[in-house]
Amino acid sequence: MHRILIAGFQHETNTFGATKAKFKDFQEADGWPGLLQGDNVISGTAGINLPLAGFVEAAQQAANIELLPAVWASAEPSSYVTDDAFEQISQMILDGVASAGQLDGIYLDLHGAMVTESHEDGEGELLSRIRAIVGNQLPIAVSLDLHANLTSRMVQFASSLSIFRTYPHIDMADTGIRAYAMLRRHLSGENLYSAIRQAPFLVPLSAQYTGATPCQELYSLLSVENGANTVVSDIAMGFPPADIFDAGPAVVAYGPTQADADHEADRLIEAIKASEDLFDSALLSPTAAVSKAMAANGARPVVIADVQDNPGAGATSDTTGLLKTLVDCKAQKAVLGLLNDPETAAKAHALGVGGIFSVELGGKSGLPGLDPYHATFKVLALSDGRFSFSGAMYAGARAKIGPTALLKIVDDTADVCVVVGSKRCQCLDRAIFTHIGIELEKLKIIALKSTVHFRDDFEPIAECILHAEAPGANYCRLDDVPYQRLRPNVRRGPRGNLN
Ligand SMILES: [Zn+2]
């Protein structure tokens, strides 16, 4: 019997975000479960498209694996993880390791872009602390997000890193299954050598879609073979709104010899470098995007992605630049979601359906240049923000976004609605609109606060997709970002400037 400790600790840190991730943010449920401990780690994630759930499902099919669940915690992307939160959750994992007795291996469901108040490389720090307890020989298989900012510490302290290969991340559970396959190789005594290479330029999230060139071709270079003595590798596209030394795309490879690993890592990094001109980082001004959407005369709605205010990348999700442009341009049959403003949602709930009120909507983060939008709104519908997601990425998960309201802007010339919620949640699933009674197919314009993840659920109903450059903390025009800590030889985007 192999005794395997499992744990998860996920945070994607946008160091330019407005609020830090505190312990309570990890305790609370959002699109994903709140903090889980002990046996609840398995029961609370079962059936959800999460790496840990995939790992557990694969492991439970083996007769000789005993799983020892310690803790699973995630918080919506934001600015730095507080030292308090990092220390508390890390300690739960370390206590689990220390009290588990004889262990044969560890699996960790991590993100790879966690920055804490004290540590630029949260995952590398956690792994080094685990190694201090278990030594260098115990197998530690780790799964990471495609947006990991890979570091040599992660590669040094983990026995293997398995990384999502799709953005939108529809393969999160599948990545847990791949991490399980790697753990089996470690348990069988196979000795694997590793190599890491980092790219010399950042890639904005808006150019990382794996359904289009060049990411589609780059990810097709990865082998699906994972048997004994095979070479395995992965690509992380990196998380650019993170002002850290190791930000940016990187590759990791494992092979039976050091030469195998080096050769594979070189092959992949050269392919990324050769693709530099193919990353499409173009964004439209909000006015250009709305005008183009209004001029479209297809039968289906045009989707405008408010790419820089994506809470899933740590933005505030309450900027109003695109909403204001929709009204100013007199857009018709338009809706925007999901705008986070608990105060306004509470007012709408207090008034009830049919109520009319004037309010300063959104823009409450305090970040410079992100102002509220003053208007009069009519309450069209209300919900408690609890519903099941219907798309593939959040499959199996239930939303808990608090009191939610569908508001129509009172205006004689524009027909624009906004879905206002009470918790930051990326608008990547149609249920955010449909659960409150919106019939998406009847709209002309769907504006949503997401960068790429929305594509999986919305592309099938969209006439076309436009990227709008309204203000927000998920910077996608990287040349303008006030970086201080990047590696000196890293350019700010494909063909971007050096620091
Ligand atoms: Zn990601």
XYZ file of C-alpha atoms and ligand atoms in Angstrom:
500
model
C 0.000 0.000 0.000
C 1.296 3.463 -0.939
C 0.355 6.205 1.524
C -0.060 9.504 -0.366
C -0.738 12.849 1.297
C -2.808 15.212 -0.887
C -3.363 18.949 -0.490
C -4.255 22.026 -2.538
C -3.372 25.709 -2.132
C -4.258 27.904 -5.082
C -3.814 31.609 -5.650
C -3.006 33.615 -8.765
C -1.514 36.896 -7.616
C -1.875 40.139 -9.565
C 0.615 42.370 -7.762
C -1.138 45.415 -9.246
C -4.543 44.396 -7.815
C -6.514 46.448 -5.297
C -6.954 44.030 -2.387
C -4.838 41.346 -0.763
C -5.959 37.741 -0.262
C -6.613 37.264 3.460
C -7.222 33.999 5.276
C -10.972 34.618 5.238
C -10.871 34.862 1.423
C -9.566 31.295 1.342
C -12.194 30.173 3.865
C -15.136 31.448 1.823
C -16.670 29.651 -1.146
C -16.978 31.541 -4.443
C -17.068 29.773 -7.804
C -15.147 26.999 -6.028
C -15.515 25.501 -2.545
C -14.275 27.274 0.564
C -11.387 25.885 2.616
C -11.700 22.125 3.062
C -9.884 19.937 5.611
C -9.502 16.215 6.212
C -11.972 13.945 4.407
C -13.912 17.012 3.192
C -11.023 17.683 0.785
C -12.187 14.673 -1.234
C -15.956 14.932 -0.765
C -15.981 18.726 -1.262
C -14.155 18.645 -4.606
C -15.621 15.418 -6.075
C -17.122 15.881 -9.525
C -15.691 19.394 -10.006
C -13.292 20.186 -12.843
C -10.360 20.617 -10.443
C -6.865 19.048 -10.552
C -7.233 17.490 -7.133
C -10.566 15.905 -8.099
C -8.958 14.365 -11.197
C -6.005 13.078 -9.179
C -8.284 11.520 -6.545
C -10.479 9.842 -9.139
C -7.436 8.267 -10.804
C -5.893 7.217 -7.481
C -9.111 5.655 -6.187
C -9.103 3.266 -9.133
C -5.828 1.783 -7.901
C -6.090 -0.869 -5.208
C -2.780 -0.024 -3.561
C -3.152 3.738 -2.894
C -4.237 5.180 0.442
C -5.008 8.921 0.225
C -4.389 11.154 3.235
C -6.180 14.464 2.546
C -4.818 17.455 4.485
C -6.327 20.714 3.186
C -7.577 22.349 -0.028
C -7.916 26.124 -0.262
C -8.269 28.677 -3.026
C -9.210 32.350 -3.226
C -10.254 34.506 -6.174
C -7.173 36.054 -7.833
C -6.197 39.370 -6.254
C -3.141 41.225 -5.015
C -0.612 39.616 -2.635
C -1.521 36.728 -0.328
C -1.091 38.065 3.196
C 1.689 36.521 5.277
C -0.982 35.491 7.773
C -2.955 33.518 5.157
C 0.153 31.938 3.647
C 1.531 30.892 7.039
C -1.784 29.466 8.281
C -2.543 27.392 5.177
C 1.077 26.295 4.681
C 1.131 25.195 8.324
C -1.989 23.058 7.787
C -0.138 21.281 4.977
C 3.100 20.983 6.972
C 1.209 19.685 10.023
C -0.480 17.132 7.770
C 2.897 16.002 6.454
C 4.483 15.884 9.905
C 1.628 13.900 11.474
C 0.987 11.502 8.579
C 3.494 8.901 9.717
C 5.337 6.968 7.033
C 4.537 8.540 3.628
C 5.309 7.179 0.167
C 4.497 10.336 -1.718
C 2.735 13.714 -1.828
C 0.453 15.308 -4.415
C -0.081 19.082 -4.370
C -2.707 21.000 -6.372
C -0.963 24.396 -6.692
C -1.252 27.337 -9.078
C 2.300 28.506 -9.718
C 1.695 32.261 -9.653
C 1.220 32.847 -5.921
C 3.042 35.885 -4.561
C 2.864 36.538 -0.823
C 3.756 39.663 1.121
C 7.127 38.071 1.901
C 7.737 35.567 -0.920
C 7.721 36.221 -4.676
C 7.547 32.474 -5.287
C 4.889 31.203 -2.872
C 4.884 27.678 -4.309
C 8.696 27.391 -4.232
C 8.664 28.510 -0.596
C 5.980 25.987 0.368
C 7.801 23.162 -1.432
C 11.103 24.024 0.259
C 9.405 23.841 3.681
C 7.911 20.438 2.851
C 11.341 19.197 1.704
C 12.779 20.353 5.033
C 10.482 17.784 6.694
C 10.480 14.876 4.242
C 13.968 15.168 2.730
C 14.923 15.089 -0.930
C 13.903 11.554 -1.860
C 10.143 11.438 -1.229
C 8.148 11.790 -4.484
C 6.205 15.074 -4.665
C 3.997 15.356 -7.759
C 2.530 18.817 -8.367
C -0.056 20.140 -10.808
C 0.050 23.790 -11.879
C -2.060 26.286 -13.803
C -1.141 27.266 -17.375
C -0.576 30.763 -15.930
C 2.168 29.615 -13.571
C 5.279 31.784 -13.489
C 7.663 28.823 -13.289
C 10.740 29.089 -11.074
C 13.812 26.931 -10.686
C 12.897 26.456 -7.012
C 9.610 24.796 -7.996
C 11.480 22.497 -10.375
C 14.174 21.788 -7.783
C 11.829 20.856 -4.921
C 9.000 19.099 -6.814
C 9.651 15.666 -8.292
C 7.459 16.674 -11.237
C 5.245 19.529 -12.377
C 2.225 18.826 -14.601
C 0.623 21.915 -16.136
C -2.790 22.657 -17.717
C -2.601 22.588 -21.510
C -5.762 24.525 -22.348
C -6.831 28.157 -21.901
C -9.839 28.190 -21.244
C -8.820 25.637 -18.615
C -11.165 22.810 -19.507
C -8.441 20.242 -18.647
C -7.951 20.973 -14.946
C -9.163 17.557 -13.764
C -7.242 15.910 -16.620
C -4.065 17.604 -15.387
C -4.615 16.006 -11.979
C -4.796 12.657 -13.762
C -1.479 13.405 -15.494
C 0.069 14.344 -12.141
C -1.109 10.970 -10.825
C 0.615 9.236 -13.753
C 3.826 11.089 -12.887
C 3.505 10.056 -9.235
C 3.185 6.401 -10.336
C 6.444 6.778 -12.241
C 8.142 8.206 -9.147
C 6.697 5.427 -6.964
C 8.034 2.810 -9.352
C 11.512 4.094 -8.592
C 12.099 5.715 -11.965
C 14.769 8.394 -11.808
C 13.772 11.481 -13.824
C 15.993 14.429 -14.673
C 14.492 17.900 -15.109
C 15.139 21.034 -17.149
C 13.521 24.475 -17.099
C 13.853 27.300 -19.647
C 12.308 30.765 -19.455
C 11.239 32.853 -22.450
C 12.770 36.316 -23.036
C 9.382 38.058 -23.389
C 6.044 38.217 -21.558
C 2.760 37.344 -23.275
C -0.419 39.219 -22.224
C -3.329 36.986 -21.185
C -5.378 38.269 -24.124
C -2.876 36.593 -26.501
C -2.696 33.230 -24.688
C -5.835 31.540 -26.079
C -4.893 27.931 -26.880
C -7.557 27.677 -29.578
C -5.666 30.030 -31.882
C -2.200 30.550 -33.353
C 0.432 30.363 -31.990
C -0.552 28.681 -28.687
C -2.550 26.015 -30.509
C 0.560 24.946 -32.438
C 2.853 25.286 -29.413
C 0.696 23.034 -27.238
C 0.424 20.489 -30.039
C 4.188 19.976 -29.626
C 3.600 18.318 -26.236
C 3.546 14.547 -26.162
C 0.671 12.694 -24.504
C 2.892 9.657 -23.925
C 3.652 9.151 -20.237
C 4.911 5.597 -19.853
C 8.163 4.496 -18.235
C 11.275 6.041 -19.772
C 9.340 8.564 -21.867
C 10.179 12.261 -21.969
C 7.360 14.494 -20.666
C 7.164 18.253 -20.864
C 4.819 21.173 -20.293
C 4.503 24.835 -21.184
C 3.372 27.559 -18.756
C 2.410 30.782 -20.532
C 2.994 32.789 -17.358
C 0.956 35.402 -15.539
C 2.156 38.837 -16.643
C 0.349 41.139 -14.161
C 2.861 40.000 -11.539
C 5.847 42.211 -10.874
C 8.294 39.433 -9.983
C 11.658 38.200 -11.226
C 10.303 34.969 -12.754
C 7.237 36.360 -14.572
C 6.617 35.079 -18.076
C 6.360 31.943 -20.204
C 8.571 28.967 -19.385
C 8.839 25.273 -20.141
C 9.715 22.276 -17.992
C 10.818 18.851 -19.194
C 11.527 15.498 -17.534
C 13.476 12.620 -19.044
C 15.459 9.474 -18.230
C 18.712 11.394 -18.749
C 19.718 15.019 -18.264
C 20.424 15.255 -21.973
C 16.865 14.091 -22.758
C 15.355 16.721 -20.474
C 17.628 19.477 -21.793
C 16.935 18.581 -25.389
C 13.161 18.649 -24.895
C 13.226 21.941 -22.967
C 15.390 23.520 -25.667
C 13.056 22.290 -28.411
C 10.032 23.903 -26.728
C 11.628 27.199 -25.757
C 12.998 27.643 -29.274
C 9.490 27.087 -30.651
C 8.107 29.775 -28.323
C 10.859 32.199 -29.346
C 10.201 31.493 -33.032
C 6.490 32.291 -32.493
C 7.071 35.744 -31.052
C 5.601 37.611 -34.025
C 2.478 35.437 -34.052
C 1.021 36.447 -30.662
C -1.924 38.745 -31.355
C -1.962 41.378 -28.626
C -4.243 43.827 -30.484
C -7.026 45.484 -28.476
C -9.823 47.818 -29.628
C -10.729 51.044 -27.858
C -14.100 50.653 -26.071
C -15.722 53.024 -28.587
C -14.324 51.105 -31.556
C -15.448 47.791 -30.063
C -18.995 49.005 -29.318
C -19.315 50.679 -32.748
C -18.174 47.514 -34.466
C -20.602 45.409 -32.435
C -23.509 47.770 -33.218
C -22.697 47.635 -36.930
C -22.680 43.818 -36.999
C -25.854 42.490 -38.586
C -25.565 38.771 -37.901
C -28.270 36.826 -36.169
C -26.202 36.204 -33.060
C -24.926 38.549 -30.351
C -21.452 40.056 -30.530
C -19.370 39.375 -27.418
C -17.151 42.203 -26.209
C -14.577 41.044 -23.675
C -13.658 43.682 -21.085
C -10.279 41.917 -20.978
C -8.493 44.134 -18.469
C -11.163 44.007 -15.747
C -11.159 40.230 -15.415
C -11.449 39.277 -11.731
C -10.047 35.868 -12.651
C -6.780 37.693 -13.274
C -6.999 39.699 -10.071
C -8.796 42.796 -11.406
C -11.499 44.560 -9.388
C -14.382 43.628 -11.707
C -16.073 46.930 -10.940
C -14.723 49.255 -13.624
C -17.338 51.090 -15.649
C -15.492 52.261 -18.774
C -17.125 49.779 -21.136
C -20.585 50.193 -19.573
C -20.394 53.977 -19.987
C -19.283 53.558 -23.614
C -22.263 51.277 -24.334
C -24.650 53.949 -23.051
C -22.811 56.852 -24.726
C -22.908 54.994 -28.063
C -26.653 54.350 -27.596
C -26.198 50.591 -27.814
C -29.373 48.490 -28.092
C -30.154 45.076 -26.554
C -26.852 45.143 -24.659
C -25.941 43.613 -21.296
C -22.740 43.749 -19.264
C -21.730 41.301 -16.520
C -20.569 40.624 -13.948
C -19.962 43.922 -12.201
C -19.022 43.568 -8.534
C -20.769 46.128 -6.330
C -22.298 44.669 -3.129
C -23.684 48.074 -2.026
C -25.624 48.592 -5.233
C -26.865 44.990 -5.243
C -28.104 45.465 -1.666
C -29.933 48.675 -2.624
C -31.612 46.889 -5.529
C -32.703 44.070 -3.203
C -34.059 46.584 -0.688
C -36.133 48.305 -3.396
C -37.358 45.153 -5.109
C -38.183 44.452 -8.744
C -39.514 47.565 -10.491
C -37.677 49.934 -8.136
C -35.860 52.915 -9.652
C -32.830 54.508 -8.010
C -29.822 56.683 -8.758
C -26.427 55.436 -7.648
C -22.677 55.669 -8.169
C -22.121 52.222 -9.688
C -18.758 50.437 -9.353
C -15.391 52.184 -9.340
C -15.002 51.660 -5.588
C -11.555 50.013 -5.550
C -9.572 53.197 -5.007
C -7.243 52.335 -7.901
C -6.381 55.515 -9.837
C -8.521 56.320 -12.887
C -11.229 53.781 -12.073
C -14.240 55.992 -11.331
C -17.849 55.054 -10.539
C -20.594 55.527 -13.124
C -23.433 57.790 -11.979
C -26.795 56.860 -13.483
C -30.408 55.980 -12.719
C -31.261 52.284 -12.775
C -34.442 50.210 -12.811
C -34.413 46.826 -11.059
C -35.501 44.174 -13.585
C -34.707 40.989 -11.663
C -33.063 39.751 -8.449
C -31.323 36.569 -7.344
C -29.501 35.257 -4.290
C -26.452 34.489 -6.453
C -26.641 30.734 -5.868
C -26.839 28.689 -9.034
C -25.119 25.845 -10.865
C -22.618 26.690 -13.570
C -23.506 25.208 -16.951
C -20.232 25.474 -18.941
C -17.368 22.971 -19.063
C -14.769 24.951 -17.148
C -16.730 25.314 -13.905
C -18.472 21.979 -14.465
C -19.816 20.520 -11.258
C -19.336 23.732 -9.265
C -21.995 25.952 -7.698
C -21.834 29.744 -7.647
C -22.190 31.677 -4.400
C -21.815 35.285 -5.528
C -24.206 36.835 -3.023
C -27.192 39.109 -3.718
C -27.305 39.777 -7.448
C -29.424 42.191 -9.494
C -30.242 42.778 -13.148
C -30.439 46.548 -13.604
C -31.497 48.551 -16.666
C -29.999 51.964 -17.171
C -32.842 54.488 -17.416
C -32.074 56.248 -20.687
C -34.285 57.219 -23.643
C -31.685 56.443 -26.290
C -29.796 53.385 -25.061
C -31.008 49.893 -24.120
C -28.275 48.686 -21.775
C -28.528 46.367 -18.752
C -25.927 45.334 -16.211
C -25.743 42.307 -13.910
C -24.425 43.446 -10.526
C -23.154 40.870 -8.026
C -21.728 40.889 -4.504
C -18.546 38.892 -5.029
C -15.825 38.988 -7.680
C -16.408 36.098 -10.068
C -15.159 35.809 -13.632
C -17.971 36.012 -16.195
C -16.955 32.827 -17.998
C -20.207 30.890 -17.759
C -23.557 31.662 -19.391
C -25.385 30.806 -16.166
C -24.242 34.132 -14.679
C -26.689 35.743 -17.128
C -29.298 33.040 -17.641
C -29.893 32.290 -13.937
C -31.370 35.784 -13.563
C -33.652 35.432 -16.577
C -31.584 36.863 -19.437
C -32.124 35.235 -22.837
C -28.677 35.675 -24.331
C -29.601 34.645 -27.876
C -32.016 37.604 -28.124
C -29.314 40.196 -27.382
C -27.203 42.256 -29.794
C -24.217 42.759 -27.476
C -22.915 40.722 -24.541
C -20.140 42.576 -22.693
C -18.331 40.460 -20.122
C -15.493 40.762 -17.659
C -13.243 37.907 -18.745
C -10.127 37.680 -20.921
C -10.161 34.200 -22.503
C -12.005 31.705 -20.263
C -15.427 32.882 -21.499
C -14.665 31.539 -24.987
C -15.508 27.940 -24.176
C -19.092 28.686 -23.120
C -19.847 31.835 -25.160
C -18.173 31.231 -28.532
C -20.916 28.782 -29.625
C -23.576 31.525 -29.350
C -21.436 34.495 -30.478
C -21.453 36.202 -33.863
C -17.882 37.278 -33.189
C -15.615 38.189 -30.290
C -13.977 41.591 -29.766
C -11.326 42.575 -27.194
C -11.928 46.007 -25.671
C -9.241 47.947 -23.863
C -11.243 49.616 -21.091
C -9.341 50.395 -17.862
C -8.663 47.550 -15.420
C -5.896 45.995 -13.345
C -5.301 42.968 -15.608
C -2.922 44.897 -17.815
C -2.880 43.566 -21.373
C -0.810 46.389 -22.897
C 2.366 45.449 -21.095
C 4.642 48.213 -22.311
C 2.748 50.649 -20.045
C 2.991 48.531 -16.889
C 5.162 49.971 -14.070
C 7.294 46.843 -13.559
C 10.199 47.074 -11.105
C 11.315 43.496 -10.553
C 11.349 41.637 -13.888
C 14.538 39.880 -15.002
C 16.641 42.491 -16.792
C 16.568 40.630 -20.122
C 12.772 40.122 -20.279
C 10.804 42.164 -22.790
C 7.332 43.490 -21.904
C 5.347 41.467 -24.405
C 6.107 39.972 -27.815
C 8.426 42.493 -29.551
C 7.925 44.616 -26.422
C 10.409 46.930 -24.765
C 13.088 45.899 -22.326
C 12.719 47.318 -18.830
Zn -5.062 30.160 -15.312
